Coordinates of C-alpha atoms in Angstrom, one line a residue:
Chain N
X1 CA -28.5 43.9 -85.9
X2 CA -29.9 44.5 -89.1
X3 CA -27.5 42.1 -90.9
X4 CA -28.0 39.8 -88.6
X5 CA -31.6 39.6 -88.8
X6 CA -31.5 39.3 -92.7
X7 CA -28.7 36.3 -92.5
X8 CA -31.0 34.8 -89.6
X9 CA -34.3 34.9 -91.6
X10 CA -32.4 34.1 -95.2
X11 CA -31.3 30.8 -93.8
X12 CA -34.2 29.9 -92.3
X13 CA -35.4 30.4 -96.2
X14 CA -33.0 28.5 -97.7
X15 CA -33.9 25.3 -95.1
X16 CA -37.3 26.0 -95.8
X17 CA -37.0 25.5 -99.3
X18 CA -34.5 23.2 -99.4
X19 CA -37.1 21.6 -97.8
X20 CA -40.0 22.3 -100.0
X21 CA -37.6 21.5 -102.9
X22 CA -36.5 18.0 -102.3
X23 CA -40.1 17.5 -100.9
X24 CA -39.6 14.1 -99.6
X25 CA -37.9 14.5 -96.7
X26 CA -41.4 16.3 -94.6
X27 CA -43.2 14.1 -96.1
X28 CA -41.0 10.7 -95.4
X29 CA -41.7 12.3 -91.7
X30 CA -45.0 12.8 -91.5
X31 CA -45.8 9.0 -93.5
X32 CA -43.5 7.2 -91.2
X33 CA -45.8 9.1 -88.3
X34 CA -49.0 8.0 -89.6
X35 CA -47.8 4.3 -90.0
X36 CA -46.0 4.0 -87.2
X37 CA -49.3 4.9 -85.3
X38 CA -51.2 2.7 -87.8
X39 CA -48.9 -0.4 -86.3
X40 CA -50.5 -0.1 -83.0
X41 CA -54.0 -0.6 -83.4
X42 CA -53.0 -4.1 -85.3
X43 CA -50.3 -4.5 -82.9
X44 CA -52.7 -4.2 -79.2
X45 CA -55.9 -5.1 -80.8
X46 CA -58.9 -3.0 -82.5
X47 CA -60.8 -2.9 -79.0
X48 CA -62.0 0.8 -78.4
X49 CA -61.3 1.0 -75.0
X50 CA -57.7 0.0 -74.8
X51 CA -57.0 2.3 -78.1
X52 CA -58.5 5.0 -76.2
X53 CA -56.3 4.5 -72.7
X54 CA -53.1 4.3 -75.3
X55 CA -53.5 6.9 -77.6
X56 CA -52.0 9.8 -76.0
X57 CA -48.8 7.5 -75.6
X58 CA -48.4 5.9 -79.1
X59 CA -48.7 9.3 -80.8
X60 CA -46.2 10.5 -78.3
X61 CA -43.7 7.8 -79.1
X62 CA -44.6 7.9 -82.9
X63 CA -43.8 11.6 -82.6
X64 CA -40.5 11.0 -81.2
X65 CA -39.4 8.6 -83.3
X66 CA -40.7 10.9 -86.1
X67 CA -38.8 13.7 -84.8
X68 CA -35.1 11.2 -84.7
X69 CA -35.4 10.2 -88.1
X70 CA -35.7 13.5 -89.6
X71 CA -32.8 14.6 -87.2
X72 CA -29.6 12.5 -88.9
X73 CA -29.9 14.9 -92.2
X74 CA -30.1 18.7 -90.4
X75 CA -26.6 18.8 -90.7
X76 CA -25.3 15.6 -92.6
X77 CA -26.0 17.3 -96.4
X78 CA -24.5 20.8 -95.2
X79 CA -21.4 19.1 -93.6
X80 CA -20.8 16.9 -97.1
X81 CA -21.0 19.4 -99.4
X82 CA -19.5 22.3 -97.6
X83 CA -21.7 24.9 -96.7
X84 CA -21.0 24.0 -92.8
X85 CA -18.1 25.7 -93.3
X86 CA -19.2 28.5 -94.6
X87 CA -21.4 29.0 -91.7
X88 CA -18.7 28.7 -88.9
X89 CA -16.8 31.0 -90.8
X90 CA -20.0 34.0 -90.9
X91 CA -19.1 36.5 -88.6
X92 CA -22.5 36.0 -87.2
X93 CA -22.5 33.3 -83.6
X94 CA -22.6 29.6 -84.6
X95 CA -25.3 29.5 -81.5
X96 CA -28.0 31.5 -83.5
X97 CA -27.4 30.1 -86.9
X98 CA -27.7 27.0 -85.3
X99 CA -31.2 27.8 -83.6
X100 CA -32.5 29.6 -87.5
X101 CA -31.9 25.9 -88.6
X102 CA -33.7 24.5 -85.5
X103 CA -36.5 26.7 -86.4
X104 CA -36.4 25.8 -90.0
X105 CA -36.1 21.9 -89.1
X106 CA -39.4 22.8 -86.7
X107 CA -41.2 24.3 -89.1
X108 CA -41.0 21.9 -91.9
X109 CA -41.2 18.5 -89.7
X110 CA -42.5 19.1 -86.5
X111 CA -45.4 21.9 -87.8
X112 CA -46.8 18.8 -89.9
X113 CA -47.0 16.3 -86.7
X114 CA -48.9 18.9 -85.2
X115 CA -51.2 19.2 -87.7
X116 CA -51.6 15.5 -88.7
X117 CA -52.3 14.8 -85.1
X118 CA -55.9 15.3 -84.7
X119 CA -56.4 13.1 -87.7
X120 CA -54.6 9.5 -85.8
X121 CA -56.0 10.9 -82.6
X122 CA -59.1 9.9 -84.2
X123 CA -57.8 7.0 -85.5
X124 CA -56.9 5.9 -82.1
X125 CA -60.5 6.9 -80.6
X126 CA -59.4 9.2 -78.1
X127 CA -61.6 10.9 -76.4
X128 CA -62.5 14.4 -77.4
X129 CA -61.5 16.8 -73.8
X130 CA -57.8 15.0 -75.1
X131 CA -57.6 17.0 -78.3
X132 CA -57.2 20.3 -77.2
X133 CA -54.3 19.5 -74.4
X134 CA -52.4 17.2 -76.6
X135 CA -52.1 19.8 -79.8
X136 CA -50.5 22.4 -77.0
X137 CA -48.8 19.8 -75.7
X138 CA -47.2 19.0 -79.3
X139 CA -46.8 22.6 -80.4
X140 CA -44.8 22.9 -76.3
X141 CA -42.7 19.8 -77.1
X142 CA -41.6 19.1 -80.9
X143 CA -39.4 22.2 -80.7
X144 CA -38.0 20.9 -77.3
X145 CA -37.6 18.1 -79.1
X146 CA -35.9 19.4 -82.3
X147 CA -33.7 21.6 -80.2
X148 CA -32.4 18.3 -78.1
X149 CA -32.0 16.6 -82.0
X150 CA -29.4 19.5 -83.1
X151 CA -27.0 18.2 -80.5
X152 CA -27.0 14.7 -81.0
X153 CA -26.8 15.9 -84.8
X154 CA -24.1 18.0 -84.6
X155 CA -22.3 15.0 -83.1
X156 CA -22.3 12.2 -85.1
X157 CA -21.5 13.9 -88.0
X158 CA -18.7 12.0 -90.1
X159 CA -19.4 9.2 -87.3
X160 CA -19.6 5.5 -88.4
X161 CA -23.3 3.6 -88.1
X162 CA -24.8 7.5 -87.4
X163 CA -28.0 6.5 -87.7
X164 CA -27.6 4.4 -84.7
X165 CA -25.7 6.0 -82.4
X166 CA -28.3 9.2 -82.7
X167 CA -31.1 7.3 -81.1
X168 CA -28.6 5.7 -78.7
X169 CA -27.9 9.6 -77.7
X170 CA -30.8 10.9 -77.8
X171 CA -33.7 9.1 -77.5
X172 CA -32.8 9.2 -73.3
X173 CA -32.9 13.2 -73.1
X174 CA -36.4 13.0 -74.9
X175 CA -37.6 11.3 -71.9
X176 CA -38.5 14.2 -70.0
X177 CA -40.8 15.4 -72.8
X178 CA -42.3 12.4 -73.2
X179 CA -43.5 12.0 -69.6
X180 CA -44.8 14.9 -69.3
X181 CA -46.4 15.1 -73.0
X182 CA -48.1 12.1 -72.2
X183 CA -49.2 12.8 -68.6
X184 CA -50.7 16.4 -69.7
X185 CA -53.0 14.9 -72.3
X186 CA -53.5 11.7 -69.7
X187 CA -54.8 14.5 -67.2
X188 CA -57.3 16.1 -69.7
X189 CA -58.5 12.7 -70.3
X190 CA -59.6 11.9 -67.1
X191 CA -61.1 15.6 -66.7
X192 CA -57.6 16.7 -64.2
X193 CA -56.1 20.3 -64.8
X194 CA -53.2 19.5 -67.0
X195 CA -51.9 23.3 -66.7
X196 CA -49.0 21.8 -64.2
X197 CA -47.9 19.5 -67.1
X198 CA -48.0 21.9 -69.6
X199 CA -45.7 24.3 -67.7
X200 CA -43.5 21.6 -67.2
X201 CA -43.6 21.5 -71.1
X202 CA -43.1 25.1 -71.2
X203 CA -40.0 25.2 -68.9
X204 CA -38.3 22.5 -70.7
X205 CA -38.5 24.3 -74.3
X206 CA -37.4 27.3 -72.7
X207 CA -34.5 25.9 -71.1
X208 CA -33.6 24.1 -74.2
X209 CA -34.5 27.1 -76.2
X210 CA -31.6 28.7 -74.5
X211 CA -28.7 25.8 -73.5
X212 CA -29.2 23.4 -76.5
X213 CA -28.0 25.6 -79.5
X214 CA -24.5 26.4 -77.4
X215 CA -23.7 22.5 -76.9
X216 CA -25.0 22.1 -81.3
X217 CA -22.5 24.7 -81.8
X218 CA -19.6 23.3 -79.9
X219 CA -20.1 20.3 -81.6
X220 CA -20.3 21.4 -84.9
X221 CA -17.3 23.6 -84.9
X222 CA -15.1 20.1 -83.8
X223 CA -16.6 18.6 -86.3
X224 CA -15.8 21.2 -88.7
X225 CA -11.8 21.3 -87.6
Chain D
X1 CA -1.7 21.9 -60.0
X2 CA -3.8 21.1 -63.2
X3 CA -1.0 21.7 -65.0
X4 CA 1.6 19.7 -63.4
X5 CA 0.0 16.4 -63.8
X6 CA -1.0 17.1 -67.1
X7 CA 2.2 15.7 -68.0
X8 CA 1.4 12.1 -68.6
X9 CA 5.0 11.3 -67.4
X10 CA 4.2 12.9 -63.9
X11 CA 0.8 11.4 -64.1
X12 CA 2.5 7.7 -64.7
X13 CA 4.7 8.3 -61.6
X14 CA 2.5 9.5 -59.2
X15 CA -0.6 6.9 -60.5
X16 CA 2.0 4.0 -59.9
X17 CA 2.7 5.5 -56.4
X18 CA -1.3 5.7 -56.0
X19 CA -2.4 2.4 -57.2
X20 CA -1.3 0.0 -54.4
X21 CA -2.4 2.4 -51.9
X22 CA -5.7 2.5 -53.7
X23 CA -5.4 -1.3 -53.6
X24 CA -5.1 -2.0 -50.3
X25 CA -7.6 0.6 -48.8
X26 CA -10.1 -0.9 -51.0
X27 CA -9.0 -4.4 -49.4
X28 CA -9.5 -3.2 -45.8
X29 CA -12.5 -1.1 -45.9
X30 CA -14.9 -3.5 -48.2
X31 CA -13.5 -6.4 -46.0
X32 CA -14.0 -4.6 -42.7
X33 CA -17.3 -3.3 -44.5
X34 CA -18.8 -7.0 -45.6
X35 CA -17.8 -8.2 -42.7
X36 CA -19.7 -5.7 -40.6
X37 CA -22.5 -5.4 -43.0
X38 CA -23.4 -9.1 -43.2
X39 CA -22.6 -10.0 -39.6
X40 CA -22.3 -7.1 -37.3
X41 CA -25.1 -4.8 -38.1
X42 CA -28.7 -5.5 -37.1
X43 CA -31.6 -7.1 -39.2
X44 CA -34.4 -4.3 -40.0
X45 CA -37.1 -3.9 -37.9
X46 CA -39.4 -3.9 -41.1
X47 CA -37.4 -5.7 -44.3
X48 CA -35.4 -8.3 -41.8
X49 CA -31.9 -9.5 -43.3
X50 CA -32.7 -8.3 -46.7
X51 CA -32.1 -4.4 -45.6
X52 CA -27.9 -6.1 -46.2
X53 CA -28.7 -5.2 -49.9
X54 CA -28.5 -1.7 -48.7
X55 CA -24.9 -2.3 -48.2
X56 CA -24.0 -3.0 -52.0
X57 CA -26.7 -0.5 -53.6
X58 CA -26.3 2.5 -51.9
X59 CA -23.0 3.2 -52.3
X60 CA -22.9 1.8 -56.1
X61 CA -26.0 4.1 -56.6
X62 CA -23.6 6.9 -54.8
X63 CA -21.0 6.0 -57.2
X64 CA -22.6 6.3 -60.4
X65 CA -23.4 9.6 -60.2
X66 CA -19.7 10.3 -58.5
X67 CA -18.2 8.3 -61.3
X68 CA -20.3 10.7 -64.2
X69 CA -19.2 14.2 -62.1
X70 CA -16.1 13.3 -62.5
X71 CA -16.7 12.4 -66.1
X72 CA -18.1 15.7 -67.2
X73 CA -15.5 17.4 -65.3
X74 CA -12.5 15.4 -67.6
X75 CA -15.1 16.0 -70.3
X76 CA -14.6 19.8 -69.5
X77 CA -11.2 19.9 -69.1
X78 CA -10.6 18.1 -72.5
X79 CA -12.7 20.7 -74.5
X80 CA -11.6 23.8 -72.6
X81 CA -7.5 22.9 -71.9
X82 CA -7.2 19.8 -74.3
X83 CA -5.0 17.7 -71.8
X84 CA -4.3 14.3 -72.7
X85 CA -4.5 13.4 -69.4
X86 CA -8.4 14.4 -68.8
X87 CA -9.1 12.8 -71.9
X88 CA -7.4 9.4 -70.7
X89 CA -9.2 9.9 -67.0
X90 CA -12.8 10.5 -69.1
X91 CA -12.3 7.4 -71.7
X92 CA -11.4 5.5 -68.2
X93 CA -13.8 6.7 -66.0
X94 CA -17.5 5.9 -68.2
X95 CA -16.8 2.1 -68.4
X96 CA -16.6 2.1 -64.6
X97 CA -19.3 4.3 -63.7
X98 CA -21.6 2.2 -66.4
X99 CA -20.8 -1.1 -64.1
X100 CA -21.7 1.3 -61.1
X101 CA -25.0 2.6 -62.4
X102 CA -25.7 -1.7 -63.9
X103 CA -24.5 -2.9 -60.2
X104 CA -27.1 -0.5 -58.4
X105 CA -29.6 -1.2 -61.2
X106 CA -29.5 -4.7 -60.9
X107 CA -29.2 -5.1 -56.7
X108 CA -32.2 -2.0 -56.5
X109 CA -34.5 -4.6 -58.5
X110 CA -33.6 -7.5 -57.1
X111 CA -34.3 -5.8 -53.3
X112 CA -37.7 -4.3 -55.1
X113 CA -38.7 -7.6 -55.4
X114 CA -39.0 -8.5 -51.9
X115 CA -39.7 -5.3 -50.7
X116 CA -41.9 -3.5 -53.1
X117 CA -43.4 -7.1 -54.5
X118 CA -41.7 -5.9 -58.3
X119 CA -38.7 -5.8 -59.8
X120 CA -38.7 -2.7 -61.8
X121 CA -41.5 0.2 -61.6
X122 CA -41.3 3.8 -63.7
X123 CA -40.9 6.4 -61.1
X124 CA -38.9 9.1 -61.3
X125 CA -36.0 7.6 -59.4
X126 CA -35.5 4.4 -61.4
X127 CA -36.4 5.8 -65.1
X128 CA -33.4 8.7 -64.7
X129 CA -31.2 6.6 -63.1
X130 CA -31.6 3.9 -66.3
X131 CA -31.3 7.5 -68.3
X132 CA -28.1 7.5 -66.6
X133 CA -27.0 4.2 -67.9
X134 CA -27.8 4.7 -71.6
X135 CA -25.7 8.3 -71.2
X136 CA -22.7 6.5 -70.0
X137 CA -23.3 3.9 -73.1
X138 CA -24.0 6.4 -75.2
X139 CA -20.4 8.1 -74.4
X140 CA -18.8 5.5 -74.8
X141 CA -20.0 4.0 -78.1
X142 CA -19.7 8.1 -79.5
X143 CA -16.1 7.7 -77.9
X144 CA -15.1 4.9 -81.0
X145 CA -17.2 6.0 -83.3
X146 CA -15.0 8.1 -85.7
X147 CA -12.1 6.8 -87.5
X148 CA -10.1 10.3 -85.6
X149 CA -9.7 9.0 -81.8
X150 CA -9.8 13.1 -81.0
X151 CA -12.7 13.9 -83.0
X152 CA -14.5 10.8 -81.2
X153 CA -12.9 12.2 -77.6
X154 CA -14.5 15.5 -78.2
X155 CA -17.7 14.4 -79.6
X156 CA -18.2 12.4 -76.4
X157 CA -17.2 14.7 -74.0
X158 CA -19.8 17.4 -75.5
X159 CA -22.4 14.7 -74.5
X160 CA -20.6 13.9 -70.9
X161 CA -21.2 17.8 -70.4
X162 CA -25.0 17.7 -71.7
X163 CA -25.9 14.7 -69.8
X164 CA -25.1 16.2 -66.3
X165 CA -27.9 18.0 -66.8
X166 CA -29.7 14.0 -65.1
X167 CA -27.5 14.3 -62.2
X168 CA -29.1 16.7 -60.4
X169 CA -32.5 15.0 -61.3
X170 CA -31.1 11.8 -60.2
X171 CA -30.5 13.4 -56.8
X172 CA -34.2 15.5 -55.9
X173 CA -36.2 13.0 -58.1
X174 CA -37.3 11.4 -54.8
X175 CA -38.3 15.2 -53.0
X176 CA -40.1 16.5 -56.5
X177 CA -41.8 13.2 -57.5
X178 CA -43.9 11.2 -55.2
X179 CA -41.9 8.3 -55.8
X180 CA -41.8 4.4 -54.5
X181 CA -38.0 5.0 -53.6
X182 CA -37.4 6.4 -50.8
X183 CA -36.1 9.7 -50.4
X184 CA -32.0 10.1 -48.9
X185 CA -31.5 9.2 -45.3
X186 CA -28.3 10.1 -45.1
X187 CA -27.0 12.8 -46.3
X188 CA -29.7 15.7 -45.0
X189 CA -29.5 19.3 -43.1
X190 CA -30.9 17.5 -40.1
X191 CA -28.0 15.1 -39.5
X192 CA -28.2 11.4 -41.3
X193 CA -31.7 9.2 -40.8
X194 CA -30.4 6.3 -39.9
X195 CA -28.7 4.4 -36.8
X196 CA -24.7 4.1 -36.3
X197 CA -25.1 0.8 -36.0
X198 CA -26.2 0.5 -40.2
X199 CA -24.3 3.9 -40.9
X200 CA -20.7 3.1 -39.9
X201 CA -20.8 -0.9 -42.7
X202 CA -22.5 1.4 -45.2
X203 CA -19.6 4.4 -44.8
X204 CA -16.8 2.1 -44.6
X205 CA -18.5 0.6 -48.2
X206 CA -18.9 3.5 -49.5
X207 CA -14.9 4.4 -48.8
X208 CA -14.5 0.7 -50.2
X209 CA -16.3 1.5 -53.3
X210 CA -14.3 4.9 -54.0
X211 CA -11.2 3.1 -53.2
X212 CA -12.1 0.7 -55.8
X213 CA -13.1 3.3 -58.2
X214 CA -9.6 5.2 -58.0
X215 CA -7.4 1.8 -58.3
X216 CA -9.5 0.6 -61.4
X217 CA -9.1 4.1 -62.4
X218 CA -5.3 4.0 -62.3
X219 CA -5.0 0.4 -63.7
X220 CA -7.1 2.1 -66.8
X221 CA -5.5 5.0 -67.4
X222 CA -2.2 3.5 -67.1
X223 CA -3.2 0.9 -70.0
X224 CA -4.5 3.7 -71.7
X225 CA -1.8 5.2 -71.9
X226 CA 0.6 2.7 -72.5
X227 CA -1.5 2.0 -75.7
X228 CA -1.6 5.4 -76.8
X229 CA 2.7 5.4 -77.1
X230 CA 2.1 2.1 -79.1
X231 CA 0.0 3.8 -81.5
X232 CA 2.6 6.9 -81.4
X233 CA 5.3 4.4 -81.8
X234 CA 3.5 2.7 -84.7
X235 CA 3.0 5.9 -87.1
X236 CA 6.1 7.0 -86.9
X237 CA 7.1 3.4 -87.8
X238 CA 4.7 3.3 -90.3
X239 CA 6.2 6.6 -91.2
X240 CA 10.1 5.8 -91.4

């Protein structure tokens, strides 16, 4: 257990500051976020009201697409330059190494979206009772969403046009999330309990939490052979 | 059993049996069921004639989700056994189930139109049913995405087993969500909603539209197959 514990938490170091390290890649994520948001405002039209009955849904979406495009390098550098094989081959399960890099991915990408929220939330004039539901909401979906991310992945690795084929996979299973990310912070807007919502949110990360690292692994071990 | 027809020699013979059988049931049963749906079952009380779309969108919708079961189940067999012969039925089976799920996408909007007054709205029903769509294109664009056909068939089966995670959603999203579709009529505890008179067109379709299914199927696979001994035939050409 012990051994475990200390391979679990040293690779969630090594991602962590392979992440600090190279530096760009959270912050490519976090930009991209910001201007993607940034778009809609010149896109729809600078009228208050309008801004205010979209936001929840374009930080949602700018969210997700954040979340994809950090997603094609979680395993594309490891499974170049070999050190995916070196983790199939610990003796410790492919499942939970594969949920330590989930974490890691989380942490260093998702954590900032959280964070930077507020700020375009702002931007995008929504209303205050909003702020509050739509961080838990965040911090309840961007690991459901990273977690969905490892399998799509784990699956194109070595495929041609990757980039492409990941949203293709798994922009559709981040539906769910969206829906109800959106409709939770909708609810709070309009002064409705968005507690039904949120454990909708809730279920979904634990459900992901404990399917999505087994179909990653599967995936990354063919892709491995 | 499994084992038997994984022999793709066995599975040749007995497909080639199959097919015309699968042919001509599909022949009788859509016949006998367009004939009865557009002529010998009665206009709706409420929608008038255009309740007939039922006849072609049901059992499509029915279909899709049969088509992706049996998907995920070749996709399972293929990762767990690594038959041939699952993969070949898998790499057959999306393409037709992806014209399933586009036929009852395309016939539910156009009787939305008349019906609801719109062509396309988000409820539950509609949004995980177009989910459905992009998995089966999804599959199949992961399917030829490698240069290795078996890494590709593997890839693409770990997906077909994720995805089935919709079907089920597919089927209760009308009980869970307060939806504008309505919820099944047919198949319930209580014994199927709906009169014999509309019920025996839209059974004999939906025979029609498995029939179909299975003789596509076979005409598929068979190809399939036939172009995977090419390939054999050309590396060991290629080889000397």
């Amino acid at each position: 257990m012990n051994v475990f514990w200390k391979v679990f938490t040293s690779l969630i170091q090594r991602e962590i500051r392979l992440a600090i390290r190279h530096g760009a890649d959270s912050m490519m994520v976090v930009m991209f976020f910001v201007l993607v948001v940034v778009l809609f405002p010149l896109g729809v039209g600078p009228e208050p009201g309008i801004l205010t009955r979209i936001s929840a849904g374009v930080i949602w979406v700018a969210a997700l697409l954040s979340a994809m495009l950090s997603m094609d390098r979680l395993f594309q550098t490891d499974f170049e330059d070999g050190s995916l094989d070196l983790l199939i081959l610990t003796p410790q399960p492919l499942e939970l190494l594969v949920l330590a890099k989930t974490i890691a991915h989380w942490l260093t990408t998702g954590l900032p979206l959280i964070i930077i929220s507020p700020l375009l939330a702002l931007l995008l004039n929504m209303e205050t009772s909003g702020y509050g539901v739509l961080l838990a909401a965040l911090a309840l979906g961007t690991p459901t969403l990273s977690l969905i991310g490892t399998i799509g992945a784990a699956l194109i690795l070595g495929a041609r046009r990757s980039g492409f084929l990941l949203s293709l996979l798994i922009l559709p299973l981040f539906i769910p999330t969206l829906i109800f990310g959106v409709s939770a912070v909708d609810a709070a807007l309009i002064d409705l309990p968005s507690k039904p919502q949120l454990l909708v949110l809730g279920g979904l990360l634990l459900a992901s939490f404990a399917l999505c690292p087994w179909a990653s692994a599967a995936a990354l071990r063919q892709a491995a052979e | 059993m499994f084992n038997y027809f994984a022999n793709p020699t066995r599975f040749l013979r007995l497909t080639s049996k199959l097919q015309p059988i699968a042919m001509v049931v599909t022949l009788i049963t859509m016949g006998a069921g367009l004939y009865y749906s557009l002529f010998q079952s009665p206009p709706d009380y409420q929608q008038s004639e255009t309740v007939r779309m039922m006849y072609v969108h049901v059992p499509a919708a029915w279909m899709a989700m049969f088509c992706y079961v049996a998907l995920a189940a070749s996709s399972a067999v293929v990762l767990i056994w690594r038959h041939m012969v699952a993969d070949i039925v898998a790499k057959s089976t999306a393409p037709i189930g992806a014209c399933f799920t586009f036929l009852a996408l395309a016939t539910g909007s156009l009787w939305g139109k008349p019906m609801w007054g719109t062509w396309w709205v988000w409820d539950a029903r509609l949004t995980s049913v177009l989910i459905l769509f992009f998995l089966y294109l999804g599959y199949m664009v992961l399917y030829n995405a490698f240069d290795e056909p078996t890494r590709g068939a593997r890839a693409a089966a770990i997906l077909a087993i994720v995805g089935v995670i919709n079907v089920p959603i597919i089927k209760f999203s009308v009980d869970w969500w307060n939806t504008l579709h309505q919820p099944a009529s047919v198949v319930k505890m209580d014994g199927p909603a709906i009169h014999s008179s509309m019920l025996t067109p839209l059974l004999l379709m939906a025979v029609g539209y498995t029939a179909f299914y299975f003789w596509v199927l076979f005409i598929r696979s068979r190809a399939e197959l036939s172009a995977y001994k090419v390939r054999a035939l050309r590396i060991r050409q290629a080889e000397g």
